[in-house]
């Protein structure tokens, strides 16, 4: 399923995420603080997998930090 179709299925759009904090994107959803917790750990360099319920479905979320190559 493409990203836009996935978002459509859960009632969100790409614009709900662009330029926003994760808590803003999921504002009003009970899982906003859970996403924020795991995303902060990912930003700190940790690869994470977690399962979460959203919009009546269960999802396996995988996050991977994208790190700059600092070796020149």
mmJSON file of the N, C-alpha and C atoms, coordinates in Angstrom:
{"data_MODEL":{"atom_site":{
"group_PDB":["ATOM","ATOM","ATOM","ATOM","ATOM","ATOM","ATOM","ATOM","ATOM","ATOM","ATOM","ATOM","ATOM","ATOM","ATOM","ATOM","ATOM","ATOM","ATOM","ATOM","ATOM","ATOM","ATOM","ATOM","ATOM","ATOM","ATOM","ATOM","ATOM","ATOM","ATOM","ATOM","ATOM","ATOM","ATOM","ATOM","ATOM","ATOM","ATOM","ATOM","ATOM","ATOM","ATOM","ATOM","ATOM","ATOM","ATOM","ATOM","ATOM","ATOM","ATOM","ATOM","ATOM","ATOM","ATOM","ATOM","ATOM","ATOM","ATOM","ATOM","ATOM","ATOM","ATOM","ATOM","ATOM","ATOM","ATOM","ATOM","ATOM","ATOM","ATOM","ATOM","ATOM","ATOM","ATOM","ATOM","ATOM","ATOM","ATOM","ATOM","ATOM","ATOM","ATOM","ATOM","ATOM","ATOM","ATOM","ATOM","ATOM","ATOM","ATOM","ATOM","ATOM","ATOM","ATOM","ATOM","ATOM","ATOM","ATOM","ATOM","ATOM","ATOM","ATOM","ATOM","ATOM","ATOM","ATOM","ATOM","ATOM","ATOM","ATOM","ATOM","ATOM","ATOM","ATOM","ATOM","ATOM","ATOM","ATOM","ATOM","ATOM","ATOM","ATOM","ATOM","ATOM","ATOM","ATOM","ATOM","ATOM","ATOM","ATOM","ATOM","ATOM","ATOM","ATOM","ATOM","ATOM","ATOM","ATOM","ATOM","ATOM","ATOM","ATOM","ATOM","ATOM","ATOM","ATOM","ATOM","ATOM","ATOM","ATOM","ATOM","ATOM","ATOM","ATOM","ATOM","ATOM","ATOM","ATOM","ATOM","ATOM","ATOM","ATOM","ATOM","ATOM","ATOM","ATOM","ATOM","ATOM","ATOM","ATOM","ATOM","ATOM","ATOM","ATOM","ATOM","ATOM","ATOM","ATOM","ATOM","ATOM","ATOM","ATOM","ATOM","ATOM","ATOM","ATOM","ATOM","ATOM","ATOM","ATOM","ATOM","ATOM","ATOM","ATOM","ATOM","ATOM","ATOM","ATOM","ATOM","ATOM","ATOM","ATOM","ATOM","ATOM","ATOM","ATOM","ATOM","ATOM","ATOM","ATOM","ATOM","ATOM","ATOM","ATOM","ATOM"],
"id":[1,2,3,4,5,6,7,8,9,10,11,12,13,14,15,16,17,18,19,20,21,22,23,24,25,26,27,28,29,30,31,32,33,34,35,36,37,38,39,40,41,42,43,44,45,46,47,48,49,50,51,52,53,54,55,56,57,58,59,60,61,62,63,64,65,66,67,68,69,70,71,72,73,74,75,76,77,78,79,80,81,82,83,84,85,86,87,88,89,90,91,92,93,94,95,96,97,98,99,100,101,102,103,104,105,106,107,108,109,110,111,112,113,114,115,116,117,118,119,120,121,122,123,124,125,126,127,128,129,130,131,132,133,134,135,136,137,138,139,140,141,142,143,144,145,146,147,148,149,150,151,152,153,154,155,156,157,158,159,160,161,162,163,164,165,166,167,168,169,170,171,172,173,174,175,176,177,178,179,180,181,182,183,184,185,186,187,188,189,190,191,192,193,194,195,196,197,198,199,200,201,202,203,204,205,206,207,208,209,210,211,212,213,214,215,216],
"type_symbol":["N","C","C","N","C","C","N","C","C","N","C","C","N","C","C","N","C","C","N","C","C","N","C","C","N","C","C","N","C","C","N","C","C","N","C","C","N","C","C","N","C","C","N","C","C","N","C","C","N","C","C","N","C","C","N","C","C","N","C","C","N","C","C","N","C","C","N","C","C","N","C","C","N","C","C","N","C","C","N","C","C","N","C","C","N","C","C","N","C","C","N","C","C","N","C","C","N","C","C","N","C","C","N","C","C","N","C","C","N","C","C","N","C","C","N","C","C","N","C","C","N","C","C","N","C","C","N","C","C","N","C","C","N","C","C","N","C","C","N","C","C","N","C","C","N","C","C","N","C","C","N","C","C","N","C","C","N","C","C","N","C","C","N","C","C","N","C","C","N","C","C","N","C","C","N","C","C","N","C","C","N","C","C","N","C","C","N","C","C","N","C","C","N","C","C","N","C","C","N","C","C","N","C","C","N","C","C","N","C","C","N","C","C","N","C","C"],
"label_atom_id":["N","CA","C","N","CA","C","N","CA","C","N","CA","C","N","CA","C","N","CA","C","N","CA","C","N","CA","C","N","CA","C","N","CA","C","N","CA","C","N","CA","C","N","CA","C","N","CA","C","N","CA","C","N","CA","C","N","CA","C","N","CA","C","N","CA","C","N","CA","C","N","CA","C","N","CA","C","N","CA","C","N","CA","C","N","CA","C","N","CA","C","N","CA","C","N","CA","C","N","CA","C","N","CA","C","N","CA","C","N","CA","C","N","CA","C","N","CA","C","N","CA","C","N","CA","C","N","CA","C","N","CA","C","N","CA","C","N","CA","C","N","CA","C","N","CA","C","N","CA","C","N","CA","C","N","CA","C","N","CA","C","N","CA","C","N","CA","C","N","CA","C","N","CA","C","N","CA","C","N","CA","C","N","CA","C","N","CA","C","N","CA","C","N","CA","C","N","CA","C","N","CA","C","N","CA","C","N","CA","C","N","CA","C","N","CA","C","N","CA","C","N","CA","C","N","CA","C","N","CA","C","N","CA","C","N","CA","C","N","CA","C","N","CA","C","N","CA","C","N","CA","C"],
"label_alt_id":[null,null,null,null,null,null,null,null,null,null,null,null,null,null,null,null,null,null,null,null,null,null,null,null,null,null,null,null,null,null,null,null,null,null,null,null,null,null,null,null,null,null,null,null,null,null,null,null,null,null,null,null,null,null,null,null,null,null,null,null,null,null,null,null,null,null,null,null,null,null,null,null,null,null,null,null,null,null,null,null,null,null,null,null,null,null,null,null,null,null,null,null,null,null,null,null,null,null,null,null,null,null,null,null,null,null,null,null,null,null,null,null,null,null,null,null,null,null,null,null,null,null,null,null,null,null,null,null,null,null,null,null,null,null,null,null,null,null,null,null,null,null,null,null,null,null,null,null,null,null,null,null,null,null,null,null,null,null,null,null,null,null,null,null,null,null,null,null,null,null,null,null,null,null,null,null,null,null,null,null,null,null,null,null,null,null,null,null,null,null,null,null,null,null,null,null,null,null,null,null,null,null,null,null,null,null,null,null,null,null,null,null,null,null,null,null],
"label_comp_id":["UNK","UNK","UNK","UNK","UNK","UNK","UNK","UNK","UNK","UNK","UNK","UNK","UNK","UNK","UNK","UNK","UNK","UNK","UNK","UNK","UNK","UNK","UNK","UNK","UNK","UNK","UNK","UNK","UNK","UNK","UNK","UNK","UNK","UNK","UNK","UNK","UNK","UNK","UNK","UNK","UNK","UNK","UNK","UNK","UNK","UNK","UNK","UNK","UNK","UNK","UNK","UNK","UNK","UNK","UNK","UNK","UNK","UNK","UNK","UNK","UNK","UNK","UNK","UNK","UNK","UNK","UNK","UNK","UNK","UNK","UNK","UNK","UNK","UNK","UNK","UNK","UNK","UNK","UNK","UNK","UNK","UNK","UNK","UNK","UNK","UNK","UNK","UNK","UNK","UNK","UNK","UNK","UNK","UNK","UNK","UNK","UNK","UNK","UNK","UNK","UNK","UNK","UNK","UNK","UNK","UNK","UNK","UNK","UNK","UNK","UNK","UNK","UNK","UNK","UNK","UNK","UNK","UNK","UNK","UNK","UNK","UNK","UNK","UNK","UNK","UNK","UNK","UNK","UNK","UNK","UNK","UNK","UNK","UNK","UNK","UNK","UNK","UNK","UNK","UNK","UNK","UNK","UNK","UNK","UNK","UNK","UNK","UNK","UNK","UNK","UNK","UNK","UNK","UNK","UNK","UNK","UNK","UNK","UNK","UNK","UNK","UNK","UNK","UNK","UNK","UNK","UNK","UNK","UNK","UNK","UNK","UNK","UNK","UNK","UNK","UNK","UNK","UNK","UNK","UNK","UNK","UNK","UNK","UNK","UNK","UNK","UNK","UNK","UNK","UNK","UNK","UNK","UNK","UNK","UNK","UNK","UNK","UNK","UNK","UNK","UNK","UNK","UNK","UNK","UNK","UNK","UNK","UNK","UNK","UNK","UNK","UNK","UNK","UNK","UNK","UNK"],
"label_asym_id":["A","A","A","A","A","A","A","A","A","A","A","A","A","A","A","A","A","A","A","A","A","A","A","A","A","A","A","A","A","A","A","A","A","A","A","A","A","A","A","A","A","A","A","A","A","A","A","A","A","A","A","A","A","A","A","A","A","A","A","A","A","A","A","A","A","A","A","A","A","A","A","A","A","A","A","A","A","A","A","A","A","A","A","A","A","A","A","A","A","A","A","A","A","A","A","A","A","A","A","A","A","A","A","A","A","A","A","A","A","A","A","A","A","A","A","A","A","A","A","A","A","A","A","A","A","A","A","A","A","A","A","A","A","A","A","A","A","A","A","A","A","A","A","A","A","A","A","A","A","A","A","A","A","A","A","A","A","A","A","A","A","A","A","A","A","A","A","A","A","A","A","A","A","A","A","A","A","A","A","A","A","A","A","A","A","A","A","A","A","A","A","A","A","A","A","A","A","A","A","A","A","A","A","A","A","A","A","A","A","A","A","A","A","A","A","A"],
"label_entity_id":["1","1","1","1","1","1","1","1","1","1","1","1","1","1","1","1","1","1","1","1","1","1","1","1","1","1","1","1","1","1","1","1","1","1","1","1","1","1","1","1","1","1","1","1","1","1","1","1","1","1","1","1","1","1","1","1","1","1","1","1","1","1","1","1","1","1","1","1","1","1","1","1","1","1","1","1","1","1","1","1","1","1","1","1","1","1","1","1","1","1","1","1","1","1","1","1","1","1","1","1","1","1","1","1","1","1","1","1","1","1","1","1","1","1","1","1","1","1","1","1","1","1","1","1","1","1","1","1","1","1","1","1","1","1","1","1","1","1","1","1","1","1","1","1","1","1","1","1","1","1","1","1","1","1","1","1","1","1","1","1","1","1","1","1","1","1","1","1","1","1","1","1","1","1","1","1","1","1","1","1","1","1","1","1","1","1","1","1","1","1","1","1","1","1","1","1","1","1","1","1","1","1","1","1","1","1","1","1","1","1","1","1","1","1","1","1"],
"label_seq_id":[1,1,1,2,2,2,3,3,3,4,4,4,5,5,5,6,6,6,7,7,7,8,8,8,9,9,9,10,10,10,11,11,11,12,12,12,13,13,13,14,14,14,15,15,15,16,16,16,17,17,17,18,18,18,19,19,19,20,20,20,21,21,21,22,22,22,23,23,23,24,24,24,25,25,25,26,26,26,27,27,27,28,28,28,29,29,29,30,30,30,31,31,31,32,32,32,33,33,33,34,34,34,35,35,35,36,36,36,37,37,37,38,38,38,39,39,39,40,40,40,41,41,41,42,42,42,43,43,43,44,44,44,45,45,45,46,46,46,47,47,47,48,48,48,49,49,49,50,50,50,51,51,51,52,52,52,53,53,53,54,54,54,55,55,55,56,56,56,57,57,57,58,58,58,59,59,59,60,60,60,61,61,61,62,62,62,63,63,63,64,64,64,65,65,65,66,66,66,67,67,67,68,68,68,69,69,69,70,70,70,71,71,71,72,72,72],
"pdbx_PDB_ins_code":[null,null,null,null,null,null,null,null,null,null,null,null,null,null,null,null,null,null,null,null,null,null,null,null,null,null,null,null,null,null,null,null,null,null,null,null,null,null,null,null,null,null,null,null,null,null,null,null,null,null,null,null,null,null,null,null,null,null,null,null,null,null,null,null,null,null,null,null,null,null,null,null,null,null,null,null,null,null,null,null,null,null,null,null,null,null,null,null,null,null,null,null,null,null,null,null,null,null,null,null,null,null,null,null,null,null,null,null,null,null,null,null,null,null,null,null,null,null,null,null,null,null,null,null,null,null,null,null,null,null,null,null,null,null,null,null,null,null,null,null,null,null,null,null,null,null,null,null,null,null,null,null,null,null,null,null,null,null,null,null,null,null,null,null,null,null,null,null,null,null,null,null,null,null,null,null,null,null,null,null,null,null,null,null,null,null,null,null,null,null,null,null,null,null,null,null,null,null,null,null,null,null,null,null,null,null,null,null,null,null,null,null,null,null,null,null],
"Cartn_x":[0.861,0.0,0.899,0.608,1.43,1.205,2.156,2.07,0.769,0.398,-0.795,-2.052,-2.107,-3.258,-3.323,-2.175,-2.127,-2.665,-2.172,-2.633,-4.119,-4.564,-5.982,-6.834,-6.366,-7.093,-7.272,-6.341,-6.457,-6.92,-7.355,-7.943,-6.961,-5.741,-4.723,-4.199,-3.492,-2.855,-1.373,-0.626,0.816,1.021,0.116,0.211,0.012,-0.621,-0.779,0.559,1.603,2.901,4.002,3.933,5.013,5.199,6.422,6.776,6.173,5.675,5.031,5.731,5.569,6.028,5.07,5.553,4.72,3.467,3.576,2.402,1.379,1.824,0.89,0.195,0.934,0.364,-0.709,-0.5,-1.454,-2.295,-2.41,-3.179,-4.59,-5.023,-6.345,-6.386,-5.302,-5.247,-4.558,-5.082,-4.579,-3.126,-2.596,-1.239,-0.159,-0.495,0.483,1.727,1.565,2.729,3.58,2.958,3.711,4.596,4.024,4.814,5.963,5.673,6.701,7.844,7.533,8.545,9.487,8.918,9.749,10.494,9.869,10.547,11.72,11.597,12.721,13.884,13.582,14.643,15.305,14.523,15.085,15.975,15.531,16.333,17.66,17.64,18.861,19.764,19.323,20.184,19.778,18.637,18.209,17.22,17.409,16.464,15.382,14.117,13.012,11.944,11.34,10.135,9.129,7.898,6.859,5.502,4.592,3.242,2.298,1.349,0.429,-0.921,-1.969,-3.307,-3.622,-4.246,-4.603,-5.768,-6.799,-7.962,-8.549,-8.598,-9.192,-8.336,-7.087,-6.166,-4.922,-4.214,-2.913,-1.826,-0.786,0.312,1.638,2.548,3.919,4.713,5.246,6.005,7.494,8.234,9.69,10.306,11.211,11.899,13.4,14.062,15.505,16.095,17.094,17.714,18.487,18.429,19.227,20.349,21.547,22.688,23.583,24.121,25.078,26.381,26.979,28.302,29.295,29.896,30.797,32.253,32.517,33.882,34.165,35.261,35.617,36.869],
"Cartn_y":[-1.18,0.0,1.233,2.16,3.369,4.205,5.099,5.958,6.755,7.349,8.181,7.341,6.134,5.258,4.826,4.534,4.162,5.306,6.503,7.659,7.896,7.753,7.909,6.928,5.699,4.657,5.0,5.765,6.122,7.564,8.203,9.53,10.674,10.48,11.526,11.784,12.881,13.205,13.48,13.539,13.857,15.22,16.144,17.498,17.522,16.49,16.402,16.201,15.829,15.532,16.524,17.09,17.951,19.193,19.355,20.541,20.592,19.459,19.445,18.478,18.731,17.78,16.603,15.444,14.249,14.442,15.184,15.422,16.303,17.183,17.996,17.142,16.229,15.364,14.442,13.989,13.075,13.767,15.081,15.833,15.254,15.052,14.501,12.987,12.341,10.884,10.442,9.402,8.939,8.481,8.143,7.6,8.632,9.89,10.923,10.865,10.715,10.714,9.453,8.341,7.109,7.287,7.832,8.093,9.049,10.107,11.084,10.427,9.57,8.866,8.066,7.262,6.424,7.242,8.273,9.101,9.851,10.307,10.972,10.001,8.746,7.736,7.49,7.507,7.316,8.49,9.692,10.884,10.832,10.207,10.06,8.95,8.233,7.254,5.803,5.546,4.169,3.682,2.462,1.835,1.164,1.427,0.985,0.264,-0.766,-1.402,-1.452,-1.03,-1.098,-1.289,-1.892,-2.129,-1.159,-0.635,0.358,0.255,0.556,0.597,2.013,2.126,3.442,3.271,4.069,4.059,2.654,1.909,0.592,-0.509,-0.218,-1.194,-1.292,-2.413,-2.56,-2.38,-1.649,-1.362,-1.675,-2.213,-2.401,-1.239,-0.42,0.76,0.438,0.81,0.644,1.999,2.422,3.691,3.447,4.139,4.013,5.413,5.734,7.054,7.151,8.301,8.579,9.484,8.923,9.65,10.152,11.341,11.891,11.105,10.893,10.284,11.394,11.363,12.443,12.16,11.02,10.668,11.28,12.001,12.638,12.02],
"Cartn_z":[0.0,0.0,0.0,-0.876,-0.938,0.313,0.586,1.762,1.781,0.665,0.647,0.877,0.34,0.582,2.038,2.616,4.034,4.88,4.646,5.413,5.222,3.993,3.671,4.484,4.595,5.326,6.8,7.373,8.783,8.984,7.902,8.012,8.123,7.634,7.669,6.266,6.092,4.82,5.058,3.991,4.076,4.741,4.437,4.992,6.505,7.05,8.503,9.208,8.452,9.036,8.658,7.466,6.976,7.844,8.355,9.13,10.518,11.014,12.328,13.266,14.557,15.559,15.546,15.966,15.958,16.809,17.912,18.755,18.048,17.167,16.382,15.333,14.712,13.681,14.239,15.454,16.075,17.145,17.07,18.059,18.169,19.392,19.623,19.632,19.252,19.272,20.558,21.152,22.441,22.412,21.242,21.148,20.849,20.825,20.462,21.341,22.643,23.535,23.344,22.963,22.706,21.477,20.408,19.201,19.515,20.246,20.579,21.352,22.304,23.095,22.199,21.307,20.437,19.382,18.861,17.861,18.475,19.714,20.388,20.554,20.883,21.003,19.653,18.581,17.243,16.872,17.148,16.854,17.618,18.796,19.594,19.064,18.003,17.361,17.518,18.121,18.384,17.31,16.853,15.933,16.78,16.468,17.316,16.493,17.072,16.537,17.673,17.406,18.424,17.758,18.495,17.993,18.683,17.906,18.464,17.773,18.508,17.933,17.472,16.309,15.782,14.82,14.98,14.087,13.926,15.041,15.019,14.419,14.131,13.546,14.424,14.31,14.974,13.932,14.301,13.376,14.039,13.255,13.695,13.125,13.992,13.579,13.686,12.67,12.661,12.382,13.242,13.037,12.994,12.106,11.946,11.816,12.607,12.476,11.167,10.566,9.377,9.833,9.86,10.401,9.282,9.485,8.535,8.619,7.479,7.475,7.778,8.935,9.355,9.02,8.387,8.003,6.636,6.542,5.26,4.703],
"occupancy":[1.0,1.0,1.0,1.0,1.0,1.0,1.0,1.0,1.0,1.0,1.0,1.0,1.0,1.0,1.0,1.0,1.0,1.0,1.0,1.0,1.0,1.0,1.0,1.0,1.0,1.0,1.0,1.0,1.0,1.0,1.0,1.0,1.0,1.0,1.0,1.0,1.0,1.0,1.0,1.0,1.0,1.0,1.0,1.0,1.0,1.0,1.0,1.0,1.0,1.0,1.0,1.0,1.0,1.0,1.0,1.0,1.0,1.0,1.0,1.0,1.0,1.0,1.0,1.0,1.0,1.0,1.0,1.0,1.0,1.0,1.0,1.0,1.0,1.0,1.0,1.0,1.0,1.0,1.0,1.0,1.0,1.0,1.0,1.0,1.0,1.0,1.0,1.0,1.0,1.0,1.0,1.0,1.0,1.0,1.0,1.0,1.0,1.0,1.0,1.0,1.0,1.0,1.0,1.0,1.0,1.0,1.0,1.0,1.0,1.0,1.0,1.0,1.0,1.0,1.0,1.0,1.0,1.0,1.0,1.0,1.0,1.0,1.0,1.0,1.0,1.0,1.0,1.0,1.0,1.0,1.0,1.0,1.0,1.0,1.0,1.0,1.0,1.0,1.0,1.0,1.0,1.0,1.0,1.0,1.0,1.0,1.0,1.0,1.0,1.0,1.0,1.0,1.0,1.0,1.0,1.0,1.0,1.0,1.0,1.0,1.0,1.0,1.0,1.0,1.0,1.0,1.0,1.0,1.0,1.0,1.0,1.0,1.0,1.0,1.0,1.0,1.0,1.0,1.0,1.0,1.0,1.0,1.0,1.0,1.0,1.0,1.0,1.0,1.0,1.0,1.0,1.0,1.0,1.0,1.0,1.0,1.0,1.0,1.0,1.0,1.0,1.0,1.0,1.0,1.0,1.0,1.0,1.0,1.0,1.0,1.0,1.0,1.0,1.0,1.0,1.0],
"B_iso_or_equiv":[0.0,0.0,0.0,0.0,0.0,0.0,0.0,0.0,0.0,0.0,0.0,0.0,0.0,0.0,0.0,0.0,0.0,0.0,0.0,0.0,0.0,0.0,0.0,0.0,0.0,0.0,0.0,0.0,0.0,0.0,0.0,0.0,0.0,0.0,0.0,0.0,0.0,0.0,0.0,0.0,0.0,0.0,0.0,0.0,0.0,0.0,0.0,0.0,0.0,0.0,0.0,0.0,0.0,0.0,0.0,0.0,0.0,0.0,0.0,0.0,0.0,0.0,0.0,0.0,0.0,0.0,0.0,0.0,0.0,0.0,0.0,0.0,0.0,0.0,0.0,0.0,0.0,0.0,0.0,0.0,0.0,0.0,0.0,0.0,0.0,0.0,0.0,0.0,0.0,0.0,0.0,0.0,0.0,0.0,0.0,0.0,0.0,0.0,0.0,0.0,0.0,0.0,0.0,0.0,0.0,0.0,0.0,0.0,0.0,0.0,0.0,0.0,0.0,0.0,0.0,0.0,0.0,0.0,0.0,0.0,0.0,0.0,0.0,0.0,0.0,0.0,0.0,0.0,0.0,0.0,0.0,0.0,0.0,0.0,0.0,0.0,0.0,0.0,0.0,0.0,0.0,0.0,0.0,0.0,0.0,0.0,0.0,0.0,0.0,0.0,0.0,0.0,0.0,0.0,0.0,0.0,0.0,0.0,0.0,0.0,0.0,0.0,0.0,0.0,0.0,0.0,0.0,0.0,0.0,0.0,0.0,0.0,0.0,0.0,0.0,0.0,0.0,0.0,0.0,0.0,0.0,0.0,0.0,0.0,0.0,0.0,0.0,0.0,0.0,0.0,0.0,0.0,0.0,0.0,0.0,0.0,0.0,0.0,0.0,0.0,0.0,0.0,0.0,0.0,0.0,0.0,0.0,0.0,0.0,0.0,0.0,0.0,0.0,0.0,0.0,0.0],
"pdbx_formal_charge":[null,null,null,null,null,null,null,null,null,null,null,null,null,null,null,null,null,null,null,null,null,null,null,null,null,null,null,null,null,null,null,null,null,null,null,null,null,null,null,null,null,null,null,null,null,null,null,null,null,null,null,null,null,null,null,null,null,null,null,null,null,null,null,null,null,null,null,null,null,null,null,null,null,null,null,null,null,null,null,null,null,null,null,null,null,null,null,null,null,null,null,null,null,null,null,null,null,null,null,null,null,null,null,null,null,null,null,null,null,null,null,null,null,null,null,null,null,null,null,null,null,null,null,null,null,null,null,null,null,null,null,null,null,null,null,null,null,null,null,null,null,null,null,null,null,null,null,null,null,null,null,null,null,null,null,null,null,null,null,null,null,null,null,null,null,null,null,null,null,null,null,null,null,null,null,null,null,null,null,null,null,null,null,null,null,null,null,null,null,null,null,null,null,null,null,null,null,null,null,null,null,null,null,null,null,null,null,null,null,null,null,null,null,null,null,null],
"auth_seq_id":[1,1,1,2,2,2,3,3,3,4,4,4,5,5,5,6,6,6,7,7,7,8,8,8,9,9,9,10,10,10,11,11,11,12,12,12,13,13,13,14,14,14,15,15,15,16,16,16,17,17,17,18,18,18,19,19,19,20,20,20,21,21,21,22,22,22,23,23,23,24,24,24,25,25,25,26,26,26,27,27,27,28,28,28,29,29,29,30,30,30,31,31,31,32,32,32,33,33,33,34,34,34,35,35,35,36,36,36,37,37,37,38,38,38,39,39,39,40,40,40,41,41,41,42,42,42,43,43,43,44,44,44,45,45,45,46,46,46,47,47,47,48,48,48,49,49,49,50,50,50,51,51,51,52,52,52,53,53,53,54,54,54,55,55,55,56,56,56,57,57,57,58,58,58,59,59,59,60,60,60,61,61,61,62,62,62,63,63,63,64,64,64,65,65,65,66,66,66,67,67,67,68,68,68,69,69,69,70,70,70,71,71,71,72,72,72],
"auth_comp_id":["UNK","UNK","UNK","UNK","UNK","UNK","UNK","UNK","UNK","UNK","UNK","UNK","UNK","UNK","UNK","UNK","UNK","UNK","UNK","UNK","UNK","UNK","UNK","UNK","UNK","UNK","UNK","UNK","UNK","UNK","UNK","UNK","UNK","UNK","UNK","UNK","UNK","UNK","UNK","UNK","UNK","UNK","UNK","UNK","UNK","UNK","UNK","UNK","UNK","UNK","UNK","UNK","UNK","UNK","UNK","UNK","UNK","UNK","UNK","UNK","UNK","UNK","UNK","UNK","UNK","UNK","UNK","UNK","UNK","UNK","UNK","UNK","UNK","UNK","UNK","UNK","UNK","UNK","UNK","UNK","UNK","UNK","UNK","UNK","UNK","UNK","UNK","UNK","UNK","UNK","UNK","UNK","UNK","UNK","UNK","UNK","UNK","UNK","UNK","UNK","UNK","UNK","UNK","UNK","UNK","UNK","UNK","UNK","UNK","UNK","UNK","UNK","UNK","UNK","UNK","UNK","UNK","UNK","UNK","UNK","UNK","UNK","UNK","UNK","UNK","UNK","UNK","UNK","UNK","UNK","UNK","UNK","UNK","UNK","UNK","UNK","UNK","UNK","UNK","UNK","UNK","UNK","UNK","UNK","UNK","UNK","UNK","UNK","UNK","UNK","UNK","UNK","UNK","UNK","UNK","UNK","UNK","UNK","UNK","UNK","UNK","UNK","UNK","UNK","UNK","UNK","UNK","UNK","UNK","UNK","UNK","UNK","UNK","UNK","UNK","UNK","UNK","UNK","UNK","UNK","UNK","UNK","UNK","UNK","UNK","UNK","UNK","UNK","UNK","UNK","UNK","UNK","UNK","UNK","UNK","UNK","UNK","UNK","UNK","UNK","UNK","UNK","UNK","UNK","UNK","UNK","UNK","UNK","UNK","UNK","UNK","UNK","UNK","UNK","UNK","UNK"],
"auth_asym_id":["A","A","A","A","A","A","A","A","A","A","A","A","A","A","A","A","A","A","A","A","A","A","A","A","A","A","A","A","A","A","A","A","A","A","A","A","A","A","A","A","A","A","A","A","A","A","A","A","A","A","A","A","A","A","A","A","A","A","A","A","A","A","A","A","A","A","A","A","A","A","A","A","A","A","A","A","A","A","A","A","A","A","A","A","A","A","A","A","A","A","A","A","A","A","A","A","A","A","A","A","A","A","A","A","A","A","A","A","A","A","A","A","A","A","A","A","A","A","A","A","A","A","A","A","A","A","A","A","A","A","A","A","A","A","A","A","A","A","A","A","A","A","A","A","A","A","A","A","A","A","A","A","A","A","A","A","A","A","A","A","A","A","A","A","A","A","A","A","A","A","A","A","A","A","A","A","A","A","A","A","A","A","A","A","A","A","A","A","A","A","A","A","A","A","A","A","A","A","A","A","A","A","A","A","A","A","A","A","A","A","A","A","A","A","A","A"],
"auth_atom_id":["N","CA","C","N","CA","C","N","CA","C","N","CA","C","N","CA","C","N","CA","C","N","CA","C","N","CA","C","N","CA","C","N","CA","C","N","CA","C","N","CA","C","N","CA","C","N","CA","C","N","CA","C","N","CA","C","N","CA","C","N","CA","C","N","CA","C","N","CA","C","N","CA","C","N","CA","C","N","CA","C","N","CA","C","N","CA","C","N","CA","C","N","CA","C","N","CA","C","N","CA","C","N","CA","C","N","CA","C","N","CA","C","N","CA","C","N","CA","C","N","CA","C","N","CA","C","N","CA","C","N","CA","C","N","CA","C","N","CA","C","N","CA","C","N","CA","C","N","CA","C","N","CA","C","N","CA","C","N","CA","C","N","CA","C","N","CA","C","N","CA","C","N","CA","C","N","CA","C","N","CA","C","N","CA","C","N","CA","C","N","CA","C","N","CA","C","N","CA","C","N","CA","C","N","CA","C","N","CA","C","N","CA","C","N","CA","C","N","CA","C","N","CA","C","N","CA","C","N","CA","C","N","CA","C","N","CA","C","N","CA","C","N","CA","C","N","CA","C","N","CA","C"],
"pdbx_PDB_model_num":[1,1,1,1,1,1,1,1,1,1,1,1,1,1,1,1,1,1,1,1,1,1,1,1,1,1,1,1,1,1,1,1,1,1,1,1,1,1,1,1,1,1,1,1,1,1,1,1,1,1,1,1,1,1,1,1,1,1,1,1,1,1,1,1,1,1,1,1,1,1,1,1,1,1,1,1,1,1,1,1,1,1,1,1,1,1,1,1,1,1,1,1,1,1,1,1,1,1,1,1,1,1,1,1,1,1,1,1,1,1,1,1,1,1,1,1,1,1,1,1,1,1,1,1,1,1,1,1,1,1,1,1,1,1,1,1,1,1,1,1,1,1,1,1,1,1,1,1,1,1,1,1,1,1,1,1,1,1,1,1,1,1,1,1,1,1,1,1,1,1,1,1,1,1,1,1,1,1,1,1,1,1,1,1,1,1,1,1,1,1,1,1,1,1,1,1,1,1,1,1,1,1,1,1,1,1,1,1,1,1,1,1,1,1,1,1]
}}}
